[in-house]
Short mmCIF file of C-alpha atoms and ligand atoms in Angstrom, two decimals:
data_model
loop_
_atom_site.label_atom_id
_atom_site.label_comp_id
_atom_site.label_asym_id
_atom_site.label_seq_id
_atom_site.Cartn_x
_atom_site.Cartn_y
_atom_site.Cartn_z
CA UNK A 26 102.03 104.47 137.26
CA UNK A 27 99.84 102.66 134.78
CA UNK A 28 99.69 98.95 135.28
CA UNK A 29 99.51 97.30 131.89
CA UNK A 30 102.30 94.95 132.89
CA UNK A 31 101.71 91.59 131.30
CA UNK A 32 100.49 89.35 134.09
CA UNK A 33 100.57 86.17 132.10
CA UNK A 34 103.70 84.10 132.20
CA UNK A 35 104.48 80.49 132.92
CA UNK A 36 106.34 79.84 136.15
CA UNK A 37 107.92 76.58 137.28
CA UNK A 38 108.24 76.32 141.06
CA UNK A 39 110.65 73.83 142.64
CA UNK A 40 110.43 73.45 146.42
CA UNK A 41 110.63 70.37 148.63
CA UNK A 42 108.61 71.84 151.49
CA UNK A 43 105.04 71.12 150.41
CA UNK A 44 103.39 73.80 152.53
CA UNK A 45 105.70 76.46 151.09
CA UNK A 46 105.15 75.12 147.57
CA UNK A 47 101.40 75.31 148.10
CA UNK A 48 101.48 78.85 149.49
CA UNK A 49 103.73 80.19 146.75
CA UNK A 50 101.80 78.64 143.90
CA UNK A 51 98.57 79.98 145.36
CA UNK A 52 99.91 83.51 145.54
CA UNK A 53 101.22 83.32 141.98
CA UNK A 54 98.09 81.73 140.52
CA UNK A 55 95.98 84.28 142.29
CA UNK A 56 97.90 87.02 140.48
CA UNK A 57 97.19 85.36 137.14
CA UNK A 58 100.35 83.42 136.43
CA UNK A 59 100.34 79.95 135.01
CA UNK A 60 102.15 77.83 137.63
CA UNK A 61 103.78 74.38 137.43
CA UNK A 62 105.01 72.79 140.65
CA UNK A 63 107.81 70.32 141.30
CA UNK A 64 108.93 68.83 144.63
CA UNK A 65 112.55 68.34 143.67
CA UNK A 66 115.13 69.24 141.06
CA UNK A 67 114.71 66.16 138.90
CA UNK A 68 110.97 66.58 138.70
CA UNK A 69 111.50 70.24 137.79
CA UNK A 70 113.88 69.31 134.96
CA UNK A 71 111.30 66.88 133.58
CA UNK A 72 108.64 69.60 133.59
CA UNK A 73 110.87 72.22 132.04
CA UNK A 74 110.09 73.33 128.48
CA UNK A 75 110.76 76.40 126.35
CA UNK A 76 107.27 77.61 127.30
CA UNK A 77 108.44 78.18 130.87
CA UNK A 78 109.38 81.83 131.37
CA UNK A 79 110.64 81.69 134.92
CA UNK A 80 112.04 79.05 137.24
CA UNK A 81 111.80 79.72 140.97
CA UNK A 82 113.79 77.19 142.93
CA UNK A 83 114.60 76.50 146.53
CA UNK A 84 118.33 76.32 147.14
CA UNK A 85 118.32 73.31 149.46
CA UNK A 86 116.51 70.31 148.07
CA UNK A 87 117.29 66.60 148.26
CA UNK A 88 118.70 64.80 145.18
CA UNK A 89 119.51 67.90 143.15
CA UNK A 90 119.98 71.27 144.81
CA UNK A 91 118.83 74.61 143.43
CA UNK A 92 122.19 75.58 141.96
CA UNK A 93 122.59 72.30 140.08
CA UNK A 94 119.03 72.61 138.83
CA UNK A 95 119.63 76.17 137.73
CA UNK A 96 122.74 75.14 135.84
CA UNK A 97 120.99 72.28 134.04
CA UNK A 98 117.86 74.30 133.36
CA UNK A 99 119.82 77.14 131.74
CA UNK A 100 121.60 74.67 129.49
CA UNK A 101 118.26 73.29 128.37
CA UNK A 102 116.45 76.62 128.00
CA UNK A 103 118.98 79.45 127.60
CA UNK A 104 116.38 82.23 127.69
CA UNK A 105 114.99 81.01 131.03
CA UNK A 106 114.86 83.51 133.88
CA UNK A 107 115.61 82.09 137.31
CA UNK A 108 115.12 83.12 140.93
CA UNK A 109 116.61 81.25 143.88
CA UNK A 110 114.92 80.94 147.26
CA UNK A 111 117.21 80.50 150.22
CA UNK A 112 116.56 79.89 153.87
CA UNK A 113 119.86 81.13 155.18
CA UNK A 114 121.38 83.48 152.67
CA UNK A 115 125.01 82.51 152.58
CA UNK A 116 126.96 84.92 150.45
CA UNK A 117 128.84 82.26 148.45
CA UNK A 118 125.71 80.46 147.30
CA UNK A 119 123.96 83.71 146.47
CA UNK A 120 127.02 84.80 144.49
CA UNK A 121 127.15 81.42 142.74
CA UNK A 122 123.47 81.70 141.91
CA UNK A 123 124.04 85.11 140.36
CA UNK A 124 127.04 83.77 138.46
CA UNK A 125 124.91 81.00 137.05
CA UNK A 126 122.68 83.76 135.78
CA UNK A 127 119.99 83.88 138.45
CA UNK A 128 118.03 87.09 138.20
CA UNK A 129 117.73 87.46 141.95
CA UNK A 130 117.38 85.51 145.15
CA UNK A 131 114.74 85.68 147.85
CA UNK A 132 115.60 85.06 151.48
CA UNK A 133 113.02 83.28 153.64
CA UNK A 134 110.87 84.51 155.18
CA UNK A 135 109.50 86.79 152.49
CA UNK A 136 106.06 88.24 151.90
CA UNK A 137 103.85 87.67 148.83
CA UNK A 138 104.49 91.28 147.67
CA UNK A 139 108.28 90.58 147.80
CA UNK A 140 107.74 87.50 145.70
CA UNK A 141 105.45 89.17 143.19
CA UNK A 142 107.79 92.12 142.84
CA UNK A 143 110.76 89.89 141.97
CA UNK A 144 108.65 87.75 139.64
CA UNK A 145 107.33 90.72 137.75
CA UNK A 146 110.77 92.23 137.28
CA UNK A 147 112.33 88.89 136.29
CA UNK A 148 109.64 88.30 133.66
CA UNK A 149 110.03 91.83 132.35
CA UNK A 150 113.74 91.42 131.81
CA UNK A 151 113.29 87.94 130.39
CA UNK A 152 110.85 89.34 127.85
CA UNK A 153 113.28 92.04 126.73
CA UNK A 154 116.15 89.56 126.40
CA UNK A 155 113.96 87.19 124.44
CA UNK A 156 112.82 89.94 122.12
CA UNK A 157 116.38 90.99 121.47
CA UNK A 158 117.55 87.43 120.93
CA UNK A 159 114.80 86.46 118.52
CA UNK A 160 115.31 89.57 116.47
CA UNK A 161 119.08 89.49 116.32
CA UNK A 162 119.63 85.80 115.77
CA UNK A 163 120.82 83.10 118.06
CA UNK A 164 122.03 83.36 121.62
CA UNK A 165 125.61 84.28 122.39
CA UNK A 166 126.52 86.01 119.15
CA UNK A 167 123.86 88.68 119.08
CA UNK A 168 125.20 91.85 117.47
CA UNK A 169 123.64 93.92 120.17
CA UNK A 170 124.49 93.42 123.76
CA UNK A 171 121.50 93.03 125.99
CA UNK A 172 120.69 95.73 128.44
CA UNK A 173 121.57 94.47 131.89
CA UNK A 174 119.81 95.74 134.99
CA UNK A 175 117.27 94.73 137.56
CA UNK A 176 116.73 98.01 139.34
CA UNK A 177 113.17 99.33 139.04
CA UNK A 178 114.49 102.26 136.99
CA UNK A 179 116.19 100.00 134.43
CA UNK A 180 113.20 97.72 134.17
CA UNK A 181 111.07 100.71 133.41
CA UNK A 182 113.57 101.65 130.71
CA UNK A 183 113.30 98.13 129.29
CA UNK A 184 109.53 98.37 129.28
CA UNK A 185 109.55 101.74 127.55
CA UNK A 186 111.94 100.39 124.90
CA UNK A 187 109.57 97.54 124.11
CA UNK A 188 106.53 99.78 124.00
CA UNK A 189 107.98 102.48 121.80
CA UNK A 190 110.03 100.28 119.44
CA UNK A 191 107.21 99.34 117.02
CA UNK A 192 106.28 102.96 116.30
CA UNK A 193 108.00 105.66 114.28
CA UNK A 194 107.89 108.08 117.22
CA UNK A 195 111.07 109.96 117.99
CA UNK A 196 112.71 109.16 121.31
CA UNK A 197 115.04 111.32 123.34
CA UNK A 198 117.47 109.40 125.53
CA UNK A 199 119.04 111.39 128.34
CA UNK A 200 121.76 110.31 130.73
CA UNK A 201 125.29 110.91 131.90
CA UNK A 202 128.19 109.65 129.86
CA UNK A 203 128.53 105.85 129.94
CA UNK A 204 125.01 105.12 131.19
CA UNK A 205 124.09 103.12 128.08
CA UNK A 206 122.30 105.64 125.86
CA UNK A 207 123.63 104.14 122.66
CA UNK A 208 122.77 100.64 123.84
CA UNK A 209 119.17 101.76 124.40
CA UNK A 210 118.96 103.40 120.99
CA UNK A 211 120.30 100.29 119.27
CA UNK A 212 117.84 98.13 121.19
CA UNK A 213 114.93 100.28 119.99
CA UNK A 214 116.09 99.92 116.40
CA UNK A 215 116.58 96.16 116.77
CA UNK A 216 113.08 95.72 118.16
CA UNK A 217 111.48 97.93 115.53
CA UNK A 218 110.02 96.87 112.17
CA UNK A 219 113.02 98.68 110.64
CA UNK A 220 115.58 96.33 112.18
CA UNK A 221 116.74 94.92 108.87
CA UNK A 222 117.11 98.41 107.38
CA UNK A 223 119.94 100.87 107.96
CA UNK A 224 120.95 102.07 111.39
CA UNK A 225 123.03 105.21 111.00
CA UNK A 226 124.67 107.01 113.91
CA UNK A 227 125.63 110.65 113.68
CA UNK A 228 127.42 112.46 116.50
CA UNK A 229 126.83 116.21 116.36
CA UNK A 230 129.81 116.89 118.60
CA UNK A 231 132.27 114.90 116.50
CA UNK A 232 131.88 117.00 113.33
CA UNK A 233 132.99 120.64 112.95
CA UNK A 234 129.83 122.70 113.35
CA UNK A 235 130.05 124.26 109.87
CA UNK A 236 129.88 120.78 108.33
CA UNK A 237 126.99 119.36 110.37
CA UNK A 238 124.28 120.63 108.04
CA UNK A 239 125.76 119.09 104.89
CA UNK A 240 126.59 115.86 106.71
CA UNK A 241 123.00 115.48 107.88
CA UNK A 242 121.14 116.70 104.81
CA UNK A 243 123.72 116.30 102.00
CA UNK A 244 124.85 118.93 99.54
CA UNK A 245 124.82 119.73 95.83
CA UNK A 246 127.95 119.99 93.76
CA UNK A 247 129.48 123.45 94.19
CA UNK A 248 127.32 124.27 97.21
CA UNK A 249 130.42 125.51 99.03
CA UNK A 250 134.19 125.53 98.56
CA UNK A 251 135.38 121.97 98.36
CA UNK A 252 131.98 120.51 97.47
CA UNK A 253 133.25 118.85 94.28
CA UNK A 254 130.50 116.30 93.97
CA UNK A 255 126.92 115.96 95.02
CA UNK A 256 126.79 114.05 98.28
CA UNK A 257 123.82 112.58 100.07
CA UNK A 258 123.63 113.08 103.80
CA UNK A 259 122.92 110.87 106.76
CA UNK A 260 119.15 111.30 106.41
CA UNK A 261 119.24 109.81 102.93
CA UNK A 262 121.62 107.09 104.05
CA UNK A 263 119.18 106.13 106.80
CA UNK A 264 116.20 106.08 104.43
CA UNK A 265 113.80 103.31 105.43
CA UNK A 266 115.72 102.81 108.66
CA UNK A 267 116.80 104.66 111.77
CA UNK A 268 118.99 107.74 112.24
CA UNK A 269 120.61 108.10 115.65
CA UNK A 270 121.49 111.74 116.35
CA UNK A 271 123.91 111.69 119.27
CA UNK A 272 124.76 114.77 121.38
CA UNK A 273 121.80 116.53 119.80
CA UNK A 274 122.22 119.43 122.25
CA UNK A 275 125.31 120.49 120.29
CA UNK A 276 123.36 121.44 117.15
CA UNK A 277 123.65 125.04 115.94
CA UNK A 278 120.35 126.99 115.89
CA UNK A 279 120.21 127.09 112.06
CA UNK A 280 120.55 123.30 111.87
CA UNK A 281 118.00 122.87 114.65
CA UNK A 282 115.49 124.64 112.43
CA UNK A 283 116.27 122.37 109.48
CA UNK A 284 116.04 119.28 111.63
CA UNK A 285 112.65 120.31 112.95
CA UNK A 286 111.42 120.77 109.39
CA UNK A 287 112.77 117.38 108.36
CA UNK A 288 111.02 115.72 111.30
CA UNK A 289 107.74 117.44 110.59
CA UNK A 290 107.59 116.98 106.83
CA UNK A 291 109.75 113.90 106.13
CA UNK A 292 111.58 116.06 103.58
CA UNK A 293 115.20 117.16 103.55
CA UNK A 294 116.80 120.05 101.69
CA UNK A 295 120.44 119.34 100.76
CA UNK A 296 122.75 122.36 101.07
CA UNK A 297 122.69 124.30 97.80
CA UNK A 298 119.69 122.40 96.46
CA UNK A 299 116.49 124.00 95.24
CA UNK A 300 114.18 121.04 95.78
CA UNK A 301 113.49 118.99 98.85
CA UNK A 302 113.84 115.23 98.82
CA UNK A 303 111.43 113.00 100.65
CA UNK A 304 112.79 110.53 103.18
CA UNK A 305 111.35 107.94 105.53
CA UNK A 306 113.55 107.98 108.61
CA UNK A 307 112.94 107.27 112.24
CA UNK A 308 114.99 109.62 114.40
CA UNK A 309 116.31 108.64 117.82
CA UNK A 310 118.31 111.25 119.71
CA UNK A 311 120.58 111.25 122.74
CA UNK A 312 122.14 113.88 124.93
CA UNK A 313 124.16 114.00 128.12
CA UNK A 314 123.18 117.59 128.79
CA UNK A 315 119.83 118.59 130.19
CA UNK A 316 117.93 119.68 127.08
CA UNK A 317 114.99 121.15 128.98
CA UNK A 318 117.42 123.45 130.71
CA UNK A 319 119.09 124.33 127.39
CA UNK A 320 115.62 125.32 126.17
CA UNK A 321 115.12 127.55 129.17
CA UNK A 322 118.48 129.16 128.56
CA UNK A 323 117.48 129.61 124.89
CA UNK A 324 120.30 127.49 123.49
CA UNK A 325 117.89 124.94 122.13
CA UNK A 326 114.65 125.50 120.21
CA UNK A 327 111.63 124.66 122.33
CA UNK A 328 109.62 123.35 119.37
CA UNK A 329 112.42 120.99 118.35
CA UNK A 330 112.77 119.83 121.95
CA UNK A 331 109.08 118.92 122.11
CA UNK A 332 109.30 117.20 118.73
CA UNK A 333 112.26 115.05 119.85
CA UNK A 334 110.87 114.51 123.31
CA UNK A 335 107.72 112.65 122.23
CA UNK A 336 109.06 109.81 124.32
CA UNK A 337 111.82 110.44 126.82
CA UNK A 338 114.01 107.76 128.34
CA UNK A 339 116.11 108.87 131.26
CA UNK A 340 119.02 106.63 132.14
CA UNK A 341 119.90 106.97 135.82
CA UNK A 342 123.58 107.19 136.78
CA UNK A 343 124.99 103.91 138.07
CA UNK A 344 125.52 105.32 141.58
CA UNK A 345 121.74 105.76 141.86
CA UNK A 346 121.07 102.11 141.16
CA UNK A 347 123.70 100.24 143.21
CA UNK A 348 121.55 97.10 143.06
CA UNK A 349 122.59 96.75 139.40
CA UNK A 350 126.32 96.70 140.12
CA UNK A 351 126.65 93.03 141.14
CA UNK A 352 124.63 91.82 138.17
CA UNK A 353 126.53 94.08 135.75
CA UNK A 354 129.85 92.91 137.20
CA UNK A 355 128.96 89.25 136.75
CA UNK A 356 127.59 89.69 133.22
CA UNK A 357 130.32 92.02 132.01
CA UNK A 358 133.06 89.73 133.39
CA UNK A 359 131.50 86.74 131.67
CA UNK A 360 131.19 88.63 128.41
CA UNK A 361 134.69 90.11 128.55
CA UNK A 362 136.27 86.78 129.47
CA UNK A 363 134.57 85.21 126.47
CA UNK A 364 135.71 87.98 124.14
CA UNK A 365 139.30 87.95 125.41
CA UNK A 366 139.50 84.15 125.56
CA UNK A 367 140.38 84.23 129.24
CA UNK A 368 138.90 82.07 131.99
CA UNK A 369 136.09 83.74 133.89
CA UNK A 370 137.19 84.64 137.44
CA UNK A 371 135.17 84.46 140.64
CA UNK A 372 134.55 87.76 142.44
CA UNK A 373 135.15 87.67 146.18
CA UNK A 374 132.59 89.44 148.40
CA UNK A 375 135.21 92.04 149.43
CA UNK A 376 135.69 93.15 145.86
CA UNK A 377 131.94 93.14 145.21
CA UNK A 378 131.44 95.38 148.24
CA UNK A 379 134.11 97.83 147.09
CA UNK A 380 132.56 98.03 143.62
CA UNK A 381 129.25 98.73 145.31
CA UNK A 382 130.65 101.59 147.41
CA UNK A 383 132.40 103.44 144.60
CA UNK A 384 130.54 106.30 142.90
CA UNK A 385 131.29 105.47 139.23
CA UNK A 386 131.49 108.93 137.64
CA UNK A 387 131.99 107.17 134.27
CA UNK A 388 129.03 104.86 134.92
CA UNK A 389 128.76 101.46 133.22
CA UNK A 390 131.54 102.27 130.76
CA UNK A 391 133.93 102.89 133.67
CA UNK A 392 132.87 99.64 135.36
CA UNK A 393 133.42 97.75 132.14
CA UNK A 394 136.87 99.28 131.64
CA UNK A 395 137.92 98.54 135.22
CA UNK A 396 136.82 94.91 134.88
CA UNK A 397 138.57 94.52 131.56
CA UNK A 398 141.80 95.90 132.94
CA UNK A 399 141.69 93.59 135.97
CA UNK A 400 140.87 90.62 133.79
CA UNK A 401 143.80 91.25 131.47
CA UNK A 402 146.31 92.35 134.11
CA UNK A 403 145.60 89.90 136.90
CA UNK A 404 144.52 86.77 135.05
CA UNK A 405 143.49 85.19 138.35
CA UNK A 406 140.84 82.61 139.13
CA UNK A 407 139.63 84.53 142.18
CA UNK A 408 139.52 88.32 142.30
CA UNK A 409 139.77 90.09 145.65
CA UNK A 410 139.46 93.67 146.79
CA UNK A 411 143.26 94.01 146.53
CA UNK A 412 143.02 93.53 142.76
CA UNK A 413 141.11 96.78 142.40
CA UNK A 414 142.95 100.02 141.66
CA UNK A 415 143.63 102.19 144.69
CA UNK A 416 141.16 104.95 143.70
CA UNK A 417 138.27 102.47 143.81
CA UNK A 418 139.30 100.76 147.04
CA UNK A 419 139.98 104.11 148.64
CA UNK A 420 137.97 106.79 146.85
CA UNK A 421 138.71 109.40 149.48
CA UNK A 422 142.49 109.17 149.19
CA UNK A 423 144.16 111.98 147.26
CA UNK A 424 143.27 112.03 143.62
CA UNK A 425 146.79 111.80 142.16
CA UNK A 426 146.90 108.12 142.91
CA UNK A 427 144.26 107.34 140.32
CA UNK A 428 146.13 108.67 137.28
CA UNK A 429 149.27 106.81 138.24
CA UNK A 430 147.41 103.60 138.97
CA UNK A 431 145.67 103.71 135.64
CA UNK A 432 148.88 104.44 133.76
CA UNK A 433 150.56 101.49 135.42
CA UNK A 434 147.63 99.28 134.62
CA UNK A 435 147.52 100.46 131.04
CA UNK A 436 151.23 100.02 130.51
CA UNK A 437 151.12 96.51 131.87
CA UNK A 438 148.08 95.64 129.77
CA UNK A 439 149.75 96.85 126.59
CA UNK A 440 152.99 95.00 127.32
CA UNK A 441 151.20 91.78 128.12
CA UNK A 442 148.92 91.95 125.11
CA UNK A 443 151.84 92.64 122.78
CA UNK A 444 153.62 89.62 124.25
CA UNK A 445 150.52 87.49 123.78
CA UNK A 446 150.48 88.43 120.11
CA UNK A 447 154.25 88.07 119.69
CA UNK A 448 154.60 91.76 118.98
CA UNK A 449 151.89 91.88 116.31
CA UNK A 450 150.60 95.42 116.81
CA UNK A 451 147.47 95.12 114.72
CA UNK A 452 146.37 92.04 116.64
CA UNK A 453 147.25 93.63 119.98
CA UNK A 454 145.33 96.80 119.10
CA UNK A 455 142.36 94.60 118.18
CA UNK A 456 142.46 92.78 121.49
CA UNK A 457 142.80 96.03 123.40
CA UNK A 458 140.06 97.50 121.23
CA UNK A 459 142.00 100.64 120.39
CA UNK A 460 143.21 101.78 116.98
CA UNK A 461 146.70 100.85 115.86
CA UNK A 462 147.48 104.57 115.84
CA UNK A 463 146.43 104.89 119.47
CA UNK A 464 148.52 101.84 120.34
CA UNK A 465 151.63 103.43 118.78
CA UNK A 466 150.97 106.66 120.66
CA UNK A 467 150.60 104.85 123.97
CA UNK A 468 153.68 102.72 123.33
CA UNK A 469 155.70 105.88 122.71
CA UNK A 470 154.30 107.42 125.87
CA UNK A 471 155.26 104.44 128.01
CA UNK A 472 158.60 103.94 126.28
CA UNK A 473 157.66 100.52 124.88
CA UNK A 474 159.13 99.36 121.61
N1 ATP Z 17 122.66 98.39 131.19
C1 ATP Z 17 123.77 97.98 130.56
N2 ATP Z 17 123.99 96.67 130.37
C2 ATP Z 17 125.09 96.23 129.73
N3 ATP Z 17 126.04 97.04 129.26
C3 ATP Z 17 125.88 98.35 129.41
C4 ATP Z 17 124.74 98.90 130.06
N4 ATP Z 17 124.85 100.24 130.06
C5 ATP Z 17 126.01 100.52 129.44
N5 ATP Z 17 126.64 99.40 129.04
C6 ATP Z 17 127.95 99.32 128.37
O1 ATP Z 17 128.70 100.47 128.76
C7 ATP Z 17 129.36 101.06 127.67
C8 ATP Z 17 128.86 102.48 127.47
O2 ATP Z 17 127.52 102.47 126.99
P1 ATP Z 17 127.02 103.51 125.88
O3 ATP Z 17 128.05 103.69 124.82
O4 ATP Z 17 125.68 103.07 125.44
O5 ATP Z 17 126.94 104.80 126.79
P2 ATP Z 17 126.47 106.29 126.42
O6 ATP Z 17 125.43 106.67 127.39
O7 ATP Z 17 126.13 106.36 124.97
O8 ATP Z 17 127.79 107.13 126.76
P3 ATP Z 17 128.33 108.54 126.10
O9 ATP Z 17 127.43 109.62 126.57
O10 ATP Z 17 129.70 108.66 126.68
O11 ATP Z 17 128.31 108.34 124.63
C9 ATP Z 17 129.11 100.15 126.50
O12 ATP Z 17 130.17 99.22 126.42
C10 ATP Z 17 127.82 99.45 126.85
O13 ATP Z 17 127.73 98.21 126.23
MG1 MG Z 18 127.10 107.37 123.45
#
């Protein structure tokens, strides 16, 4: 791996044990970081400024402990990344630290490489979050959700996003369903010079294949039966901005050829037209099938594959990065609670462990849906393993249980939400984030009126 990782960053160290403080700051300075040291929480708060990228704090300190410091520091500098050092890792304090937004915690004794590894990853994620926040406006209300993850694989993804964003290069994002492909694509657009221009998403699998060509490239009046007016396609709509081509593996061979030409010449030929139109569009593509294999099996043009694959981002399935599950759970719960106007519950270690064991075939989307359902159905201050659906607690039990469990959960969620909104279906559908039509269908299915 190349090592162009930015070494510079300002770190504030808070530790009451002077010999530890000395040793840590030496190791960090030696690596090239700019280090500030504080011997207790109050001193650390006084030294804190927006120029500090990372706060590393001991958990046990006199006057103000690490958790209190972390809480105060985050209020003062929301973009601050934090790491907690603990002598005896008690699960509750580690969990509380993560809940307060700590990036990670280090358990004493640890080696300088352990420390430097955590620091580098924390700064990397902090940088990405800061980039996203500055470009999308202020803090909590960013249009685009930040990409959560602290596994090495996800931090590499974050780094690639930042490197490739400024250029017009095409990017191919590969990953199973629910791994965050669209989130990555939106992040690239947000961090690109085109961020204030159009972002247009086109899903090749969602449109009948005979219409894909005219949807992408537009058509002239009378180009085919039903083409009553001249219509511009997605390429023209995305002019100056970014076109996201989702499920690109579903494209018919004839359209693959046209897409390759558009990418190579920056010109599009509307269906039925005799002259090409020039466009300036950055194309980002995603697929949940293995495109290289599709090329081998001759379903996908090799030249188009290479053209799309200038930069490839592979999103690993959630089960291959279990270290992200706790962080995702905490962040998604916080975000969902805010959106649903519900108090944010505490996750008991038993539940955290069960979430960690489960294989998540639907990846982050499935995790998010499970958390949302528990949040709405249980409405409890403390969530335990028993609050999880049977198929997650007991993945090896017979499969039938899962469908039933989910139906029950869904029925209850719909009933409760309708009650909350005094029977207002539009409002309930909004809260449940489904269409009103879907809500009616589900109500009929569950015999709700
Ligand atoms: N790393 C992540 N951090 C935060 N949220 C995430 C992350 N990855 C995925 N999500 C959330 O999970 C859900 C699914 O993500 P997304 O739509 O990007 O997946 P996808 O790979 O495009 O899936 P599909 O192939 O089914 O279209 C979204 O709600 C997204 O915000
Ligand atoms: Mg998607």
